Amino acid sequence: MSPRDKTAPRDGRPASGRNSTVLDIGRPPTAANPSAKPAAKPRDVDTPTVLSPRLTPNKNTKSVFIKTYGCQMNVYDSERMADVLAPIGYSAVDSPDHADLVILNTCHIREKAAEKVYSELGRIRKHQKTNNPDMKVAVAGCVAQAEGAEIKRRAPVVDMVLGPQTYHKLPEMIAQVTRATGDVLETDFDTIEKFDALPAGRNAKGYSAFLTVQEGCDKFCTFCVVPYTRGAEVSRPVDQIVAEARSLASQGVREITLIGQNVDAYHADGPDGSAWGLGHLIRHLAKIGGIDRMRFTTSHPRDMDADLIETLATEPKLMPYLHLPIQAGSDRVLDAMNRGHTYEHYKALIARIRAARPDIALSGDFIVGFPGETDEDFEATMTCVREIGYASSFSFKYSVRPGTPGASLPRQVPEDVKSERLKRLQELLYTQQREWNESLIGRTLDVLVEGTAKGDGQLFGRSPYLTGTHFDGPESLIGQIVPVRITSAGVNSLVGERV
Ligand code: 5AD
Ligand code: SF4
């Protein structure tokens, strides 16, 4: 699982007809001019996003404000919650001010992310008291799953607590709350039921969409809450995924990112009766007309099989970008993390991937200050970064998560040591990211134009390497794949001109 990328456009898709449920994620803008702040931190992965509508709801509709914290899985789930609520008259709004329902779709991965939810609930309580007494409040996502009824105790403003596998039950839960039959707590763990019960079609927004193909994790890394909040690894049936991809394509989506906490672990029976892995699924989905680009995330070094690597080499619609976290470079730390692989295994895997797809842009996740991490261990992470070379990355200080094995390990690393290590690691990673982006200057890249860029009047899109790219052009190009010659590069994004 990885945090999502926050470099974001304003979606330029026009509102139309029954589009009161066509939604846009109003992600916060980052550097419009990438050369402005070269030393800036590339992404604030803990910044929440808001699901907002194309149209203002009229008096016959009810409004829902959905705020999303955390990874792509939550972004997807927020959209699906909006899909579930649309038939019962809810339209998404981009502010809680007059909302009938507020949903916080939460993340529990690090302490900071979880605590943010409680601060937000404090603000919501004040707002409800002074301006909007009828507003209902729901906490969804991984904090809901992990903390359950404790949330109600800490924040009595909350009416509903719903875990990630229960979103299809939202209408029923809202009915219960509005009939004042008490507070509602739903933290079932049935992923299959969730996907069976969600509407088959999707209300697509924009030209690039996430599609969940797998949920949960059986890996039990000792630092991570995901196996507890999202449950065991479950893959969705092929036909369900194909139907959803077709629905997206029919609404103009051109790029699909297959997502899963351990997406490479995808396995299901194909229509031909044989067992399909992720590579097979990608090749199959790539045949859908209208879908021009595909990506997948997040990968795990233990699950990237030969077929998937071969698919990276041979499937032209698969973009040359791979998020493959290692977390740490020291075998001792990798073992304590229960990662199930060594640095040498990871390095050999990267060599195979690069041999198959030489232009691949590699991204990774790193944790510094895992319990027992010595200076020498940390230097092994620095060596790993120098040897592998990353085009983008996400890096964190280890955050103790109650209930995980890491929380009770001896030799927790002091906060100041973690901060110092993170600073050194990020200097190296951001330098590599800048150098990678600069290496693209002079090249012409196909950019999928997602919308207009906030602030600079330019268009915004993504390169094949997922880099946010800005260039001048008419709004009629939104939704097109446009060749752009790169003229300058910053740590976060590229600037170019149409050729
Ligand atoms: N502390 C810090 N970072 C964590 N991650 C997961 N759990 C923790 C934790 N307890 C990071 C890992 C993972 C990414 C999604 O978040 O790097 O790959
Ligand atoms: Fe968490 Fe490890 Fe599973 Fe990733 S592989 S979701 S880090 S337990």
Coordinates of C-alpha atoms and ligand atoms in Angstrom, one line a residue:
M1 CA 0.0 0.0 0.0
S2 CA 1.3 3.5 -0.6
P3 CA 0.2 7.0 0.1
R4 CA -1.2 8.6 -3.0
D5 CA 0.4 11.2 -5.1
K6 CA -0.9 14.7 -4.4
T7 CA 0.3 16.7 -7.4
A8 CA -3.1 17.6 -8.8
P9 CA -5.0 19.4 -11.5
R10 CA -8.4 20.9 -11.6
D11 CA -10.4 18.5 -13.6
G12 CA -11.8 20.2 -16.7
R13 CA -14.5 17.8 -17.5
P14 CA -17.6 19.7 -18.2
A15 CA -20.7 19.1 -16.1
S16 CA -23.6 17.7 -17.9
G17 CA -27.1 16.3 -17.6
R18 CA -27.4 13.9 -14.7
N19 CA -24.0 14.7 -13.5
S20 CA -25.0 15.6 -10.0
T21 CA -23.1 12.5 -9.0
V22 CA -20.1 12.9 -11.3
L23 CA -17.4 13.7 -8.8
D24 CA -14.0 15.3 -8.7
I25 CA -11.4 14.9 -6.1
G26 CA -10.3 18.4 -5.2
R27 CA -6.7 17.5 -4.3
P28 CA -4.5 20.3 -2.9
P29 CA -2.3 21.9 -5.5
T30 CA 1.5 21.6 -5.4
A31 CA 4.2 23.5 -7.2
A32 CA 2.6 25.1 -10.3
N33 CA 6.0 26.3 -11.2
P34 CA 8.4 23.4 -10.5
S35 CA 11.5 25.5 -10.6
A36 CA 10.2 27.9 -7.9
K37 CA 11.1 25.8 -4.9
P38 CA 13.7 23.3 -5.8
A39 CA 14.5 22.1 -2.3
A40 CA 10.8 21.7 -1.3
K41 CA 9.5 18.4 0.1
P42 CA 7.9 16.7 -3.0
R43 CA 4.7 15.6 -1.4
D44 CA 2.8 15.9 1.8
V45 CA 1.3 12.4 1.9
D46 CA -0.7 13.1 5.0
T47 CA -2.8 15.9 3.6
P48 CA -6.4 14.9 3.3
T49 CA -8.5 15.4 0.1
V50 CA -12.1 16.3 -0.4
L51 CA -14.6 14.6 -2.8
S52 CA -16.6 17.4 -4.4
P53 CA -19.3 17.5 -7.1
R54 CA -19.7 19.1 -10.4
L55 CA -23.1 20.6 -9.6
T56 CA -24.5 22.3 -6.6
P57 CA -27.2 20.1 -5.1
N58 CA -30.8 21.5 -5.4
K59 CA -33.4 21.5 -2.6
N60 CA -34.5 18.0 -3.5
T61 CA -31.2 16.5 -2.9
K62 CA -29.3 15.9 0.3
S63 CA -25.6 16.7 0.6
V64 CA -22.6 14.7 1.7
F65 CA -19.2 16.1 2.4
I66 CA -16.5 13.3 2.2
K67 CA -13.0 14.0 3.3
T68 CA -10.4 11.4 2.5
Y69 CA -7.2 10.7 4.4
G70 CA -4.5 8.2 3.4
C71 CA -3.8 6.0 0.5
Q72 CA -5.4 5.4 -3.0
M73 CA -7.5 2.6 -1.5
N74 CA -9.4 5.3 0.5
V75 CA -9.7 7.6 -2.5
Y76 CA -11.4 4.7 -4.3
D77 CA -13.6 3.9 -1.4
S78 CA -14.7 7.5 -1.0
E79 CA -15.8 7.5 -4.7
R80 CA -17.7 4.3 -4.1
M81 CA -19.4 5.7 -1.0
A82 CA -20.6 8.5 -3.2
D83 CA -21.9 6.0 -5.7
V84 CA -23.8 4.2 -3.0
L85 CA -25.3 7.4 -1.7
A86 CA -26.3 8.8 -5.1
P87 CA -29.4 6.6 -5.6
I88 CA -30.8 7.7 -2.2
G89 CA -30.4 11.4 -3.2
Y90 CA -27.1 12.4 -1.8
S91 CA -24.9 14.8 -3.8
A92 CA -21.3 15.5 -2.8
V93 CA -20.4 19.0 -1.7
D94 CA -16.9 20.4 -1.1
S95 CA -17.5 21.9 2.3
P96 CA -19.1 20.7 5.5
D97 CA -20.9 24.0 6.0
H98 CA -24.4 23.0 5.0
A99 CA -23.9 19.3 4.6
D100 CA -26.5 16.8 5.8
L101 CA -23.9 14.2 6.2
V102 CA -20.2 14.4 6.8
I103 CA -18.0 11.4 6.2
L104 CA -14.4 11.3 7.3
N105 CA -12.7 8.4 5.5
T106 CA -9.7 7.8 7.7
C107 CA -6.2 6.4 7.7
H108 CA -4.6 4.6 10.7
I109 CA -1.2 3.9 9.1
R110 CA 0.8 6.4 11.3
E111 CA -0.2 8.1 14.6
K112 CA -0.2 11.5 13.0
A113 CA -2.8 10.4 10.4
A114 CA -5.1 9.0 13.0
E115 CA -4.8 12.0 15.4
K116 CA -5.8 14.4 12.6
V117 CA -9.2 12.7 12.5
Y118 CA -9.9 13.7 16.1
S119 CA -8.8 17.3 15.5
E120 CA -11.2 17.4 12.6
L121 CA -14.0 15.9 14.6
G122 CA -13.5 18.7 17.2
R123 CA -13.9 21.3 14.5
I124 CA -17.0 19.5 13.1
R125 CA -18.6 19.4 16.6
K126 CA -18.2 23.1 17.0
H127 CA -19.6 23.7 13.5
Q128 CA -22.6 21.4 14.2
K129 CA -23.3 23.2 17.5
T130 CA -23.3 26.7 16.1
N131 CA -24.4 26.3 12.5
N132 CA -25.8 22.9 11.5
P133 CA -27.4 21.0 14.4
D134 CA -29.0 18.4 12.1
M135 CA -25.8 17.3 10.4
K136 CA -25.0 13.6 10.8
V137 CA -21.4 12.5 11.1
A138 CA -19.8 9.3 10.1
V139 CA -16.2 8.0 10.5
A140 CA -15.2 5.5 7.9
G141 CA -12.0 3.7 7.0
C142 CA -9.1 2.3 9.0
V143 CA -9.4 4.4 12.1
A144 CA -13.1 3.2 12.3
Q145 CA -12.0 -0.4 11.9
A146 CA -9.2 -0.1 14.4
E147 CA -10.8 1.9 17.1
G148 CA -14.5 1.1 16.7
A149 CA -16.7 2.2 19.6
E150 CA -13.7 4.1 21.1
I151 CA -14.3 6.8 18.5
K152 CA -17.8 7.5 19.9
R153 CA -16.3 7.7 23.4
R154 CA -13.7 10.2 22.3
A155 CA -15.9 12.1 19.9
P156 CA -19.6 11.9 20.8
V157 CA -20.5 14.0 17.7
V158 CA -20.0 10.8 15.7
D159 CA -23.3 9.0 14.7
M160 CA -21.9 6.2 12.5
V161 CA -18.6 4.2 12.6
L162 CA -18.1 2.1 9.5
G163 CA -15.1 -0.1 8.6
P164 CA -13.7 -0.4 5.0
Q165 CA -15.8 -3.5 4.2
T166 CA -19.2 -2.0 5.1
Y167 CA -19.7 0.9 2.8
H168 CA -22.5 -0.8 0.8
K169 CA -24.5 -0.7 4.1
L170 CA -24.4 3.1 4.3
P171 CA -28.0 3.7 3.2
E172 CA -29.3 1.3 5.8
M173 CA -27.0 2.9 8.5
I174 CA -28.2 6.4 7.6
A175 CA -31.8 5.2 7.9
Q176 CA -31.1 3.9 11.3
V177 CA -29.4 7.1 12.4
T178 CA -32.1 9.4 11.0
R179 CA -34.8 7.3 12.6
A180 CA -32.9 8.0 15.8
T181 CA -32.6 4.3 16.7
G182 CA -29.2 5.0 18.1
D183 CA -25.6 5.1 17.0
V184 CA -24.4 2.7 14.4
L185 CA -21.2 0.6 14.4
E186 CA -20.4 -1.6 11.4
T187 CA -17.0 -3.1 11.3
D188 CA -17.6 -6.4 9.5
F189 CA -14.8 -7.9 7.5
D190 CA -16.5 -9.3 4.4
T191 CA -14.7 -7.9 1.4
I192 CA -16.5 -10.1 -1.0
E193 CA -19.9 -9.0 0.2
K194 CA -18.8 -5.4 -0.1
F195 CA -17.8 -5.7 -3.7
D196 CA -20.9 -7.8 -4.6
A197 CA -23.2 -5.2 -3.1
L198 CA -21.6 -2.1 -4.6
P199 CA -23.2 -0.8 -7.8
A200 CA -21.6 -2.4 -10.8
G201 CA -21.1 0.9 -12.7
R202 CA -18.9 3.7 -11.6
N203 CA -19.6 7.4 -11.7
A204 CA -16.3 8.3 -13.3
K205 CA -14.7 11.7 -12.8
G206 CA -11.8 12.8 -14.9
Y207 CA -9.8 10.7 -17.3
S208 CA -7.7 8.7 -14.9
A209 CA -9.3 6.3 -12.4
F210 CA -8.3 3.9 -9.6
L211 CA -9.9 0.5 -9.7
T212 CA -9.5 -1.8 -6.7
V213 CA -8.7 -5.4 -7.7
Q214 CA -7.4 -6.7 -4.4
E215 CA -7.8 -5.7 -0.8
G216 CA -6.1 -6.6 2.5
C217 CA -2.8 -8.1 3.3
D218 CA -1.4 -11.4 4.7
K219 CA 2.2 -10.2 5.0
F220 CA 2.1 -8.8 8.6
C221 CA 5.0 -6.5 8.4
T222 CA 5.7 -5.9 12.1
F223 CA 5.2 -2.1 11.8
C224 CA 2.0 -2.1 9.9
V225 CA -1.7 -2.0 10.9
V226 CA -3.1 -2.9 7.4
P227 CA -3.5 -6.6 8.0
Y228 CA -5.6 -5.7 11.1
T229 CA -7.7 -2.9 9.6
R230 CA -8.2 -4.2 6.1
G231 CA -8.1 -7.9 6.8
A232 CA -6.8 -10.8 4.8
E233 CA -5.8 -10.7 1.1
V234 CA -8.9 -10.9 -1.1
S235 CA -9.0 -10.6 -4.9
R236 CA -12.1 -9.5 -6.8
P237 CA -13.5 -11.7 -9.5
V238 CA -12.3 -11.0 -13.0
D239 CA -15.8 -10.4 -14.5
Q240 CA -16.5 -7.7 -11.8
I241 CA -13.3 -5.9 -12.6
V242 CA -13.9 -6.1 -16.3
A243 CA -17.4 -4.7 -15.9
E244 CA -16.1 -1.8 -13.8
A245 CA -13.3 -1.1 -16.2
R246 CA -15.7 -1.1 -19.1
S247 CA -18.0 1.3 -17.2
L248 CA -15.1 3.7 -16.7
A249 CA -14.0 3.5 -20.3
S250 CA -17.5 4.2 -21.5
Q251 CA -17.5 7.4 -19.5
G252 CA -14.2 8.6 -21.1
V253 CA -11.7 7.3 -18.6
R254 CA -8.4 6.7 -20.5
E255 CA -6.1 5.6 -17.8
I256 CA -6.8 3.0 -15.1
T257 CA -4.6 2.3 -12.1
L258 CA -5.3 -1.1 -10.6
I259 CA -4.9 -0.8 -6.9
G260 CA -4.6 -3.2 -3.9
Q261 CA -2.7 -3.2 -0.7
N262 CA -0.6 -6.0 -2.3
V263 CA -1.8 -5.7 -5.8
D264 CA 0.8 -8.3 -7.1
A265 CA -0.9 -10.9 -4.9
Y266 CA -3.9 -10.7 -7.2
H267 CA -5.2 -14.2 -8.1
A268 CA -8.5 -15.3 -9.3
D269 CA -10.1 -17.8 -11.7
G270 CA -10.2 -16.3 -15.2
P271 CA -13.2 -16.8 -17.6
D272 CA -11.1 -19.6 -19.2
G273 CA -11.1 -21.5 -15.9
S274 CA -7.4 -21.1 -15.4
A275 CA -5.8 -19.2 -12.5
W276 CA -5.1 -15.6 -13.4
G277 CA -2.4 -13.4 -11.8
L278 CA -2.0 -9.7 -12.1
G279 CA -0.1 -9.9 -15.4
H280 CA -2.9 -11.8 -17.0
L281 CA -5.5 -9.5 -15.7
I282 CA -3.6 -6.4 -17.0
R283 CA -3.2 -8.0 -20.5
H284 CA -7.0 -8.7 -20.5
L285 CA -8.1 -5.3 -19.4
A286 CA -5.7 -3.7 -21.9
K287 CA -7.9 -5.0 -24.7
I288 CA -10.8 -2.7 -23.6
G289 CA -11.3 0.0 -26.2
G290 CA -10.8 3.5 -24.9
I291 CA -8.3 2.5 -22.2
D292 CA -5.0 3.7 -23.4
R293 CA -2.9 3.5 -20.2
M294 CA -2.6 1.2 -17.3
R295 CA -0.7 1.2 -14.0
F296 CA -0.8 -0.8 -10.9
T297 CA 0.1 -0.2 -7.2
T298 CA 1.3 -1.2 -4.6
S299 CA 3.7 -4.0 -5.4
H300 CA 5.6 -6.2 -2.9
P301 CA 9.0 -7.7 -3.7
R302 CA 7.8 -11.2 -2.7
D303 CA 4.9 -11.2 -5.1
M304 CA 6.3 -9.7 -8.3
D305 CA 6.3 -12.8 -10.5
A306 CA 7.9 -13.6 -13.9
D307 CA 4.6 -13.1 -15.7
L308 CA 4.1 -9.6 -14.3
I309 CA 7.7 -8.7 -15.2
E310 CA 7.1 -10.1 -18.7
T311 CA 3.9 -8.0 -18.9
L312 CA 5.8 -4.9 -18.0
A313 CA 8.1 -5.7 -20.9
T314 CA 5.5 -6.5 -23.5
E315 CA 2.2 -4.7 -22.7
P316 CA 2.5 -1.3 -24.4
K317 CA -0.4 0.2 -22.5
L318 CA 1.4 -0.5 -19.2
M319 CA 3.2 2.7 -18.2
P320 CA 6.9 2.6 -17.2
Y321 CA 6.4 3.3 -13.5
L322 CA 6.7 1.0 -10.6
H323 CA 6.1 1.6 -6.9
L324 CA 8.1 -1.2 -5.2
P325 CA 8.7 -0.5 -1.5
I326 CA 11.7 -2.0 0.3
Q327 CA 11.3 0.0 3.6
A328 CA 14.9 -0.5 4.7
G329 CA 18.3 -1.5 3.3
S330 CA 19.6 -3.6 6.2
D331 CA 18.8 -7.3 6.2
R332 CA 18.7 -7.3 10.0
V333 CA 16.0 -4.6 9.9
L334 CA 14.1 -6.3 7.0
D335 CA 14.0 -9.4 9.1
A336 CA 12.8 -7.6 12.2
M337 CA 10.1 -6.0 10.0
N338 CA 9.1 -9.5 8.8
R339 CA 9.4 -8.4 5.2
G340 CA 10.4 -11.9 4.0
H341 CA 13.1 -10.8 1.7
T342 CA 16.7 -9.5 1.8
Y343 CA 18.3 -6.5 0.2
E344 CA 20.0 -8.8 -2.3
H345 CA 16.7 -10.3 -3.3
Y346 CA 15.3 -6.8 -3.9
K347 CA 18.3 -5.7 -5.9
A348 CA 18.2 -8.8 -8.1
L349 CA 14.5 -8.3 -8.7
I350 CA 15.1 -4.6 -9.7
A351 CA 17.8 -5.8 -12.1
R352 CA 15.3 -8.2 -13.7
I353 CA 12.7 -5.5 -13.9
R354 CA 15.1 -3.0 -15.5
A355 CA 16.3 -5.6 -18.0
A356 CA 12.7 -6.1 -19.0
R357 CA 11.7 -2.4 -19.1
P358 CA 14.9 -0.3 -19.2
D359 CA 13.0 3.0 -19.0
I360 CA 11.1 2.2 -15.8
A361 CA 10.8 5.0 -13.2
L362 CA 11.2 3.4 -9.8
S363 CA 9.4 4.5 -6.7
G364 CA 9.7 3.2 -3.1
D365 CA 8.6 3.6 0.5
F366 CA 11.2 3.9 3.3
I367 CA 10.9 3.8 7.1
V368 CA 13.7 5.1 9.3
G369 CA 14.0 4.4 13.0
F370 CA 12.4 1.0 13.2
P371 CA 13.1 -0.4 16.7
G372 CA 16.7 -1.5 17.0
E373 CA 17.9 0.3 13.8
T374 CA 21.5 1.2 14.4
D375 CA 23.6 3.9 12.6
E376 CA 25.0 1.0 10.5
D377 CA 21.6 -0.3 9.6
F378 CA 20.5 3.2 8.5
E379 CA 23.6 3.6 6.4
A380 CA 22.5 0.4 4.6
T381 CA 19.3 2.2 3.7
M382 CA 21.3 5.1 2.3
T383 CA 23.5 2.6 0.3
C384 CA 20.4 0.9 -1.0
V385 CA 19.0 4.3 -2.3
R386 CA 22.4 5.1 -3.9
E387 CA 22.7 1.7 -5.6
I388 CA 19.1 1.4 -6.8
G389 CA 18.2 5.1 -7.7
Y390 CA 14.6 6.2 -7.3
A391 CA 12.6 8.6 -9.5
S392 CA 10.1 9.2 -6.6
S393 CA 9.6 8.0 -3.1
F394 CA 7.7 8.2 0.2
S395 CA 9.7 8.2 3.4
F396 CA 8.6 8.2 7.0
K397 CA 9.8 8.0 10.6
Y398 CA 8.7 4.8 12.2
S399 CA 5.4 5.4 14.1
V400 CA 4.4 3.1 16.9
R401 CA 1.1 1.5 16.1
P402 CA -0.6 -0.1 19.1
G403 CA -1.4 -3.8 18.6
T404 CA 1.4 -4.4 16.0
P405 CA 4.4 -6.5 17.0
G406 CA 6.7 -3.5 16.4
A407 CA 5.1 -1.6 19.2
S408 CA 6.4 -4.0 21.9
L409 CA 9.9 -4.4 20.5
P410 CA 12.8 -3.2 22.7
R411 CA 15.2 -0.5 21.6
Q412 CA 12.8 2.1 20.2
V413 CA 14.8 4.8 18.4
P414 CA 14.6 8.3 20.0
E415 CA 12.6 10.9 18.0
D416 CA 15.6 13.2 17.4
V417 CA 17.6 10.3 15.9
K418 CA 14.7 9.4 13.6
S419 CA 14.3 13.1 12.5
E420 CA 18.0 13.3 11.7
R421 CA 18.0 10.1 9.7
L422 CA 14.8 11.1 7.8
K423 CA 16.4 14.4 6.9
R424 CA 19.5 12.8 5.5
L425 CA 17.5 10.2 3.6
Q426 CA 15.1 12.7 2.1
E427 CA 18.0 14.9 1.0
L428 CA 19.3 12.0 -1.0
L429 CA 15.9 10.9 -2.3
Y430 CA 14.8 14.4 -3.4
T431 CA 18.2 14.9 -5.1
Q432 CA 17.6 11.7 -7.1
Q433 CA 14.1 12.7 -7.9
R434 CA 15.2 16.1 -9.2
E435 CA 18.0 14.5 -11.2
W436 CA 15.5 12.0 -12.7
N437 CA 13.1 14.8 -13.7
E438 CA 16.0 16.8 -15.1
S439 CA 17.1 13.9 -17.2
L440 CA 13.7 14.2 -19.0
I441 CA 14.5 17.8 -20.3
G442 CA 14.6 17.8 -24.1
R443 CA 12.5 14.6 -24.4
T444 CA 9.0 14.5 -25.8
L445 CA 6.6 12.7 -23.4
D446 CA 3.0 11.7 -23.9
V447 CA 1.0 13.6 -21.3
L448 CA -2.6 12.6 -20.4
V449 CA -4.1 16.0 -19.8
E450 CA -6.3 15.9 -16.6
G451 CA -7.3 19.6 -16.3
T452 CA -6.2 23.1 -15.9
A453 CA -3.4 23.8 -13.4
K454 CA -4.5 25.9 -10.5
G455 CA -2.8 29.3 -10.4
D456 CA -0.6 29.3 -13.6
G457 CA -3.3 29.2 -16.2
Q458 CA -1.6 26.2 -17.8
L459 CA -2.8 22.7 -18.5
F460 CA -1.9 19.9 -16.1
G461 CA -1.3 16.2 -17.0
R462 CA 0.8 13.2 -16.2
S463 CA 3.8 11.9 -18.0
P464 CA 4.2 8.1 -18.5
Y465 CA 6.4 8.3 -15.4
L466 CA 3.5 9.8 -13.4
T467 CA 5.2 13.1 -13.2
G468 CA 2.9 16.1 -13.0
T469 CA 3.5 18.1 -16.2
H470 CA 2.4 21.7 -17.0
F471 CA 2.2 23.3 -20.4
D472 CA 0.3 25.9 -22.3
G473 CA -2.6 24.8 -24.4
P474 CA -6.3 25.2 -25.0
E475 CA -8.8 23.5 -22.6
S476 CA -10.0 21.4 -25.6
L477 CA -7.0 19.2 -25.0
I478 CA -8.3 18.1 -21.6
G479 CA -8.7 14.3 -21.8
Q480 CA -6.3 14.0 -24.7
I481 CA -2.9 12.4 -24.7
V482 CA -0.6 15.1 -26.0
P483 CA 3.1 15.0 -26.9
V484 CA 4.9 17.6 -24.8
R485 CA 8.6 18.5 -25.1
I486 CA 10.0 19.0 -21.6
T487 CA 11.8 22.3 -21.1
S488 CA 12.4 22.5 -17.4
A489 CA 12.1 20.3 -14.3
G490 CA 11.8 20.6 -10.6
V491 CA 11.8 18.2 -7.7
N492 CA 8.0 17.7 -8.1
S493 CA 7.0 18.3 -11.6
L494 CA 7.9 19.2 -15.2
V495 CA 7.2 22.1 -17.5
G496 CA 7.0 21.7 -21.3
E497 CA 5.6 22.8 -24.6
R498 CA 3.3 21.2 -27.0
V499 CA 5.0 19.8 -30.1
Ligands
5AD1 N1 5.4 3.9 10.7 C1 5.9 4.6 9.6 N2 5.6 4.3 8.3 C2 4.7 3.3 8.1 N3 4.2 2.7 7.0 C3 3.4 1.8 7.3 N4 3.3 1.6 8.6 C4 4.1 2.5 9.2 C5 4.5 2.9 10.5 N5 4.0 2.2 11.5 C6 4.6 3.2 5.7 C7 5.3 2.1 4.9 C8 4.3 1.7 3.9 C9 3.6 3.0 3.7 C10 2.2 2.9 3.1 O1 3.5 3.6 4.9 O2 6.4 2.6 4.2 O3 4.8 1.1 2.7
SF4_2 FE1 1.5 -3.3 5.5 FE2 3.6 -4.9 4.9 FE3 1.1 -5.5 4.1 FE4 2.3 -3.4 2.9 S1 3.0 -5.6 2.9 S2 0.2 -3.5 3.7 S3 3.5 -2.6 4.6 S4 1.8 -5.4 6.2

